[in-house]
PDB file of C-alpha atoms in Angstrom:
ATOM      1  CA  MET A   1       6.165 -10.486   5.298  1.00  0.00           C
ATOM      2  CA  SER A   2       4.459  -9.603   2.018  1.00  0.00           C
ATOM      3  CA  PHE A   3       3.256 -13.079   0.921  1.00  0.00           C
ATOM      4  CA  ASP A   4       4.974 -12.499  -2.447  1.00  0.00           C
ATOM      5  CA  CYS A   5       2.666  -9.623  -3.311  1.00  0.00           C
ATOM      6  CA  ARG A   6       3.238  -5.987  -4.128  1.00  0.00           C
ATOM      7  CA  ILE A   7       2.270  -3.684  -1.275  1.00  0.00           C
ATOM      8  CA  LEU A   8       1.114  -0.315  -2.529  1.00  0.00           C
ATOM      9  CA  VAL A   9       0.792   2.338   0.163  1.00  0.00           C
ATOM     10  CA  TYR A  10      -0.694   5.814   0.042  1.00  0.00           C
ATOM     11  CA  ASP A  11      -0.392   8.471   2.731  1.00  0.00           C
ATOM     12  CA  LYS A  12      -1.621  11.959   1.970  1.00  0.00           C
ATOM     13  CA  TYR A  13       0.712  13.578   4.488  1.00  0.00           C
ATOM     14  CA  LYS A  14       3.750  11.339   4.865  1.00  0.00           C
ATOM     15  CA  LYS A  15       6.418  11.005   2.160  1.00  0.00           C
ATOM     16  CA  ASN A  16       9.586   8.951   1.606  1.00  0.00           C
ATOM     17  CA  TYR A  17       8.564   5.962   3.709  1.00  0.00           C
ATOM     18  CA  GLY A  18       8.751   3.310   0.998  1.00  0.00           C
ATOM     19  CA  SER A  19      11.111   0.341   1.064  1.00  0.00           C
ATOM     20  CA  GLN A  20      11.921  -2.750  -0.962  1.00  0.00           C
ATOM     21  CA  THR A  21       8.618  -4.315   0.076  1.00  0.00           C
ATOM     22  CA  ILE A  22       6.483  -1.169   0.430  1.00  0.00           C
ATOM     23  CA  ILE A  23       5.814   0.853  -2.704  1.00  0.00           C
ATOM     24  CA  GLU A  24       4.824   4.444  -1.978  1.00  0.00           C
ATOM     25  CA  THR A  25       2.244   5.502  -4.543  1.00  0.00           C
ATOM     26  CA  SER A  26      -0.854   7.587  -5.222  1.00  0.00           C
ATOM     27  CA  LEU A  27      -4.437   6.846  -4.285  1.00  0.00           C
ATOM     28  CA  GLU A  28      -5.268   6.739  -8.007  1.00  0.00           C
ATOM     29  CA  LYS A  29      -2.680   3.995  -8.574  1.00  0.00           C
ATOM     30  CA  ILE A  30      -4.098   1.976  -5.684  1.00  0.00           C
ATOM     31  CA  GLN A  31      -7.614   2.377  -7.093  1.00  0.00           C
ATOM     32  CA  GLU A  32      -6.299   1.259 -10.455  1.00  0.00           C
ATOM     33  CA  GLU A  33      -4.273  -1.790  -9.384  1.00  0.00           C
ATOM     34  CA  ALA A  34      -5.190  -3.056  -5.912  1.00  0.00           C
ATOM     35  CA  ASP A  35      -6.837  -6.403  -5.362  1.00  0.00           C
ATOM     36  CA  VAL A  36      -7.117  -5.716  -1.618  1.00  0.00           C
ATOM     37  CA  ILE A  37      -7.602  -2.296  -0.039  1.00  0.00           C
ATOM     38  CA  SER A  38      -6.917  -2.084   3.673  1.00  0.00           C
ATOM     39  CA  PHE A  39      -7.573   1.043   5.720  1.00  0.00           C
ATOM     40  CA  HIS A  40      -5.234   2.091   8.532  1.00  0.00           C
ATOM     41  CA  ILE A  41      -6.250   5.708   9.017  1.00  0.00           C
ATOM     42  CA  PRO A  42      -7.592   7.869  11.838  1.00  0.00           C
ATOM     43  CA  LEU A  43     -11.168   9.088  11.830  1.00  0.00           C
ATOM     44  CA  THR A  44     -11.235  12.791  11.029  1.00  0.00           C
ATOM     45  CA  ASN A  45     -13.635  15.080   9.201  1.00  0.00           C
ATOM     46  CA  GLU A  46     -11.584  14.372   6.087  1.00  0.00           C
ATOM     47  CA  THR A  47     -11.702  10.569   6.437  1.00  0.00           C
ATOM     48  CA  HIS A  48     -15.325  10.198   7.566  1.00  0.00           C
ATOM     49  CA  TYR A  49     -16.951   7.968   4.927  1.00  0.00           C
ATOM     50  CA  TYR A  50     -13.650   7.809   3.027  1.00  0.00           C
ATOM     51  CA  LEU A  51     -14.906   4.635   1.414  1.00  0.00           C
ATOM     52  CA  ASN A  52     -18.109   5.698  -0.261  1.00  0.00           C
ATOM     53  CA  LYS A  53     -19.835   5.236  -3.607  1.00  0.00           C
ATOM     54  CA  ASN A  54     -17.396   7.591  -5.318  1.00  0.00           C
ATOM     55  CA  PHE A  55     -14.338   5.780  -3.908  1.00  0.00           C
ATOM     56  CA  ILE A  56     -15.710   2.414  -4.995  1.00  0.00           C
ATOM     57  CA  ASN A  57     -16.595   3.676  -8.483  1.00  0.00           C
ATOM     58  CA  ASN A  58     -13.082   5.098  -8.896  1.00  0.00           C
ATOM     59  CA  CYS A  59     -11.607   1.613  -8.450  1.00  0.00           C
ATOM     60  CA  LYS A  60     -10.839   0.130 -11.842  1.00  0.00           C
ATOM     61  CA  LYS A  61     -11.469  -3.461 -10.789  1.00  0.00           C
ATOM     62  CA  PRO A  62     -13.321  -5.311  -8.028  1.00  0.00           C
ATOM     63  CA  PHE A  63     -11.398  -5.486  -4.739  1.00  0.00           C
ATOM     64  CA  TYR A  64     -11.518  -6.919  -1.254  1.00  0.00           C
ATOM     65  CA  LEU A  65     -11.890  -4.427   1.576  1.00  0.00           C
ATOM     66  CA  ILE A  66     -10.276  -4.670   5.012  1.00  0.00           C
ATOM     67  CA  ASN A  67     -11.106  -2.042   7.626  1.00  0.00           C
ATOM     68  CA  THR A  68      -9.288  -2.207  10.947  1.00  0.00           C
ATOM     69  CA  SER A  69      -9.162   1.539  11.567  1.00  0.00           C
ATOM     70  CA  ARG A  70     -12.462   3.187  12.552  1.00  0.00           C
ATOM     71  CA  GLY A  71     -15.981   2.171  11.591  1.00  0.00           C
ATOM     72  CA  SER A  72     -17.103   5.490  10.136  1.00  0.00           C
ATOM     73  CA  ILE A  73     -14.275   5.414   7.605  1.00  0.00           C
ATOM     74  CA  VAL A  74     -16.646   3.187   5.615  1.00  0.00           C
ATOM     75  CA  ASN A  75     -20.120   4.232   4.526  1.00  0.00           C
ATOM     76  CA  THR A  76     -21.886   0.949   5.210  1.00  0.00           C
ATOM     77  CA  LYS A  77     -24.753   1.585   2.809  1.00  0.00           C
ATOM     78  CA  ASP A  78     -22.337   2.309  -0.043  1.00  0.00           C
ATOM     79  CA  LEU A  79     -20.259  -0.766   0.876  1.00  0.00           C
ATOM     80  CA  LEU A  80     -23.400  -2.928   0.810  1.00  0.00           C
ATOM     81  CA  ASN A  81     -24.292  -1.586  -2.635  1.00  0.00           C
ATOM     82  CA  GLY A  82     -20.702  -2.166  -3.814  1.00  0.00           C
ATOM     83  CA  LEU A  83     -20.913  -5.773  -2.636  1.00  0.00           C
ATOM     84  CA  ILE A  84     -24.303  -6.300  -4.304  1.00  0.00           C
ATOM     85  CA  GLU A  85     -23.000  -4.760  -7.543  1.00  0.00           C
ATOM     86  CA  LYS A  86     -19.854  -6.968  -7.259  1.00  0.00           C
ATOM     87  CA  LYS A  87     -17.550  -3.926  -7.329  1.00  0.00           C
ATOM     88  CA  VAL A  88     -16.379  -5.084  -3.907  1.00  0.00           C
ATOM     89  CA  ILE A  89     -15.592  -8.810  -3.845  1.00  0.00           C
ATOM     90  CA  GLY A  90     -15.686  -9.175  -0.088  1.00  0.00           C
ATOM     91  CA  ALA A  91     -15.225  -7.245   3.145  1.00  0.00           C
ATOM     92  CA  ALA A  92     -13.413  -7.976   6.403  1.00  0.00           C
ATOM     93  CA  LEU A  93     -14.543  -5.442   8.981  1.00  0.00           C
ATOM     94  CA  ASP A  94     -12.992  -5.318  12.433  1.00  0.00           C
ATOM     95  CA  VAL A  95     -14.828  -2.067  13.064  1.00  0.00           C
ATOM     96  CA  ILE A  96     -18.263  -0.991  11.941  1.00  0.00           C
ATOM     97  CA  GLU A  97     -19.975   2.324  11.474  1.00  0.00           C
ATOM     98  CA  TYR A  98     -22.562   1.516  14.124  1.00  0.00           C
ATOM     99  CA  GLU A  99     -20.155   0.815  16.975  1.00  0.00           C
ATOM    100  CA  ASP A 100     -21.347   1.996  20.329  1.00  0.00           C
ATOM    101  CA  SER A 101     -20.877   0.960  23.929  1.00  0.00           C
ATOM    102  CA  SER A 102     -23.577  -1.644  23.328  1.00  0.00           C
ATOM    103  CA  PHE A 103     -24.838  -3.452  20.267  1.00  0.00           C
ATOM    104  CA  GLU A 104     -28.546  -2.688  20.642  1.00  0.00           C
ATOM    105  CA  LYS A 105     -28.654  -0.355  17.627  1.00  0.00           C
ATOM    106  CA  LEU A 106     -27.348  -3.091  15.335  1.00  0.00           C
ATOM    107  CA  ASN A 107     -30.608  -5.011  15.460  1.00  0.00           C
ATOM    108  CA  LYS A 108     -32.506  -1.952  14.245  1.00  0.00           C
ATOM    109  CA  ASP A 109     -30.362  -1.040  11.239  1.00  0.00           C
ATOM    110  CA  GLN A 110     -31.639  -2.606   8.009  1.00  0.00           C
ATOM    111  CA  VAL A 111     -28.406  -1.991   6.080  1.00  0.00           C
ATOM    112  CA  PHE A 112     -26.378  -3.784   8.745  1.00  0.00           C
ATOM    113  CA  LYS A 113     -28.851  -6.687   8.801  1.00  0.00           C
ATOM    114  CA  LYS A 114     -28.396  -7.134   5.040  1.00  0.00           C
ATOM    115  CA  LEU A 115     -24.616  -6.781   5.289  1.00  0.00           C
ATOM    116  CA  ILE A 116     -24.155  -9.541   7.864  1.00  0.00           C
ATOM    117  CA  LYS A 117     -26.218 -11.978   5.803  1.00  0.00           C
ATOM    118  CA  LEU A 118     -23.763 -11.806   2.900  1.00  0.00           C
ATOM    119  CA  PRO A 119     -21.423 -14.821   2.696  1.00  0.00           C
ATOM    120  CA  ASN A 120     -18.492 -12.642   1.595  1.00  0.00           C
ATOM    121  CA  VAL A 121     -18.513 -10.385   4.673  1.00  0.00           C
ATOM    122  CA  ILE A 122     -16.592 -11.110   7.870  1.00  0.00           C
ATOM    123  CA  ILE A 123     -17.096  -8.974  10.959  1.00  0.00           C
ATOM    124  CA  THR A 124     -14.857  -9.288  14.001  1.00  0.00           C
ATOM    125  CA  PRO A 125     -15.314  -7.583  17.385  1.00  0.00           C
ATOM    126  CA  HIS A 126     -12.680  -4.828  17.145  1.00  0.00           C
ATOM    127  CA  ILE A 127      -9.757  -7.116  17.906  1.00  0.00           C
ATOM    128  CA  ALA A 128      -7.325  -6.474  15.050  1.00  0.00           C
ATOM    129  CA  GLY A 129      -4.852  -4.767  17.373  1.00  0.00           C
ATOM    130  CA  TRP A 130      -4.903  -7.513  19.971  1.00  0.00           C
ATOM    131  CA  THR A 131      -1.628  -9.319  20.373  1.00  0.00           C
ATOM    132  CA  LYS A 132      -0.059 -11.271  23.200  1.00  0.00           C
ATOM    133  CA  GLU A 133       1.995  -8.172  24.001  1.00  0.00           C
ATOM    134  CA  SER A 134      -0.989  -5.796  23.961  1.00  0.00           C
ATOM    135  CA  LYS A 135      -2.937  -8.050  26.326  1.00  0.00           C
ATOM    136  CA  ILE A 136       0.017  -8.164  28.741  1.00  0.00           C
ATOM    137  CA  LEU A 137       0.367  -4.385  28.598  1.00  0.00           C
ATOM    138  CA  LEU A 138      -3.369  -3.926  29.164  1.00  0.00           C
ATOM    139  CA  ALA A 139      -3.255  -6.264  32.169  1.00  0.00           C
ATOM    140  CA  GLU A 140      -0.272  -4.353  33.594  1.00  0.00           C
ATOM    141  CA  VAL A 141      -1.991  -0.970  33.167  1.00  0.00           C
ATOM    142  CA  LEU A 142      -5.176  -2.256  34.793  1.00  0.00           C
ATOM    143  CA  ALA A 143      -3.252  -3.855  37.662  1.00  0.00           C
ATOM    144  CA  ASP A 144      -1.352  -0.596  38.268  1.00  0.00           C
ATOM    145  CA  LYS A 145      -4.624   1.362  38.344  1.00  0.00           C
ATOM    146  CA  ILE A 146      -6.201  -1.100  40.799  1.00  0.00           C
ATOM    147  CA  ILE A 147      -3.147  -0.962  43.081  1.00  0.00           C
ATOM    148  CA  GLU A 148      -3.148   2.852  42.938  1.00  0.00           C
ATOM    149  CA  TYR A 149      -6.862   2.947  43.724  1.00  0.00           C
ATOM    150  CA  PHE A 150      -6.440   0.809  46.858  1.00  0.00           C
ATOM    151  CA  LYS A 151      -3.379   2.786  47.970  1.00  0.00           C
ATOM    152  CA  ASN A 152      -5.387   6.010  47.741  1.00  0.00           C
ATOM    153  CA  ALA A 153      -8.411   4.425  49.428  1.00  0.00           C
ATOM    154  CA  SER A 154      -6.330   3.265  52.390  1.00  0.00           C
ATOM    155  CA  ARG A 155      -5.021   6.827  52.922  1.00  0.00           C
ATOM    156  CA  LYS A 156      -8.530   8.194  53.427  1.00  0.00           C
TER     157      LYS A 156
END
């Protein structure tokens, strides 16, 4: 469902994937026209800090940012500056640059502390991919591993 909006999509490597509701286009066109920019890309050397000061400045109008891919796709300091300068209207971040196995580092980072105080920033705990089906699958995989563990343990 497109909510009666145009969906512009850019993929550097994939071609001919557009449809009636998905308009395949260039990054420049997205930076020119998009009201919302949502990242769905893997973290690679090429995409590390993909959203940075240069990316933001190349956008012709203020936009909302959604990042559900990987935290280091977004340079948090540059995002914070974009929000302060009103080049970015708001941000919904399901992943953050500072993700780790614990959240202890978050309390020490001054940029992050400023970011979470902004009223136009939403941060969720890396749950964008969670669905009823994914939770069932996860439970099944875990149950299978537990059963396999006890089967192997009883053989010893």
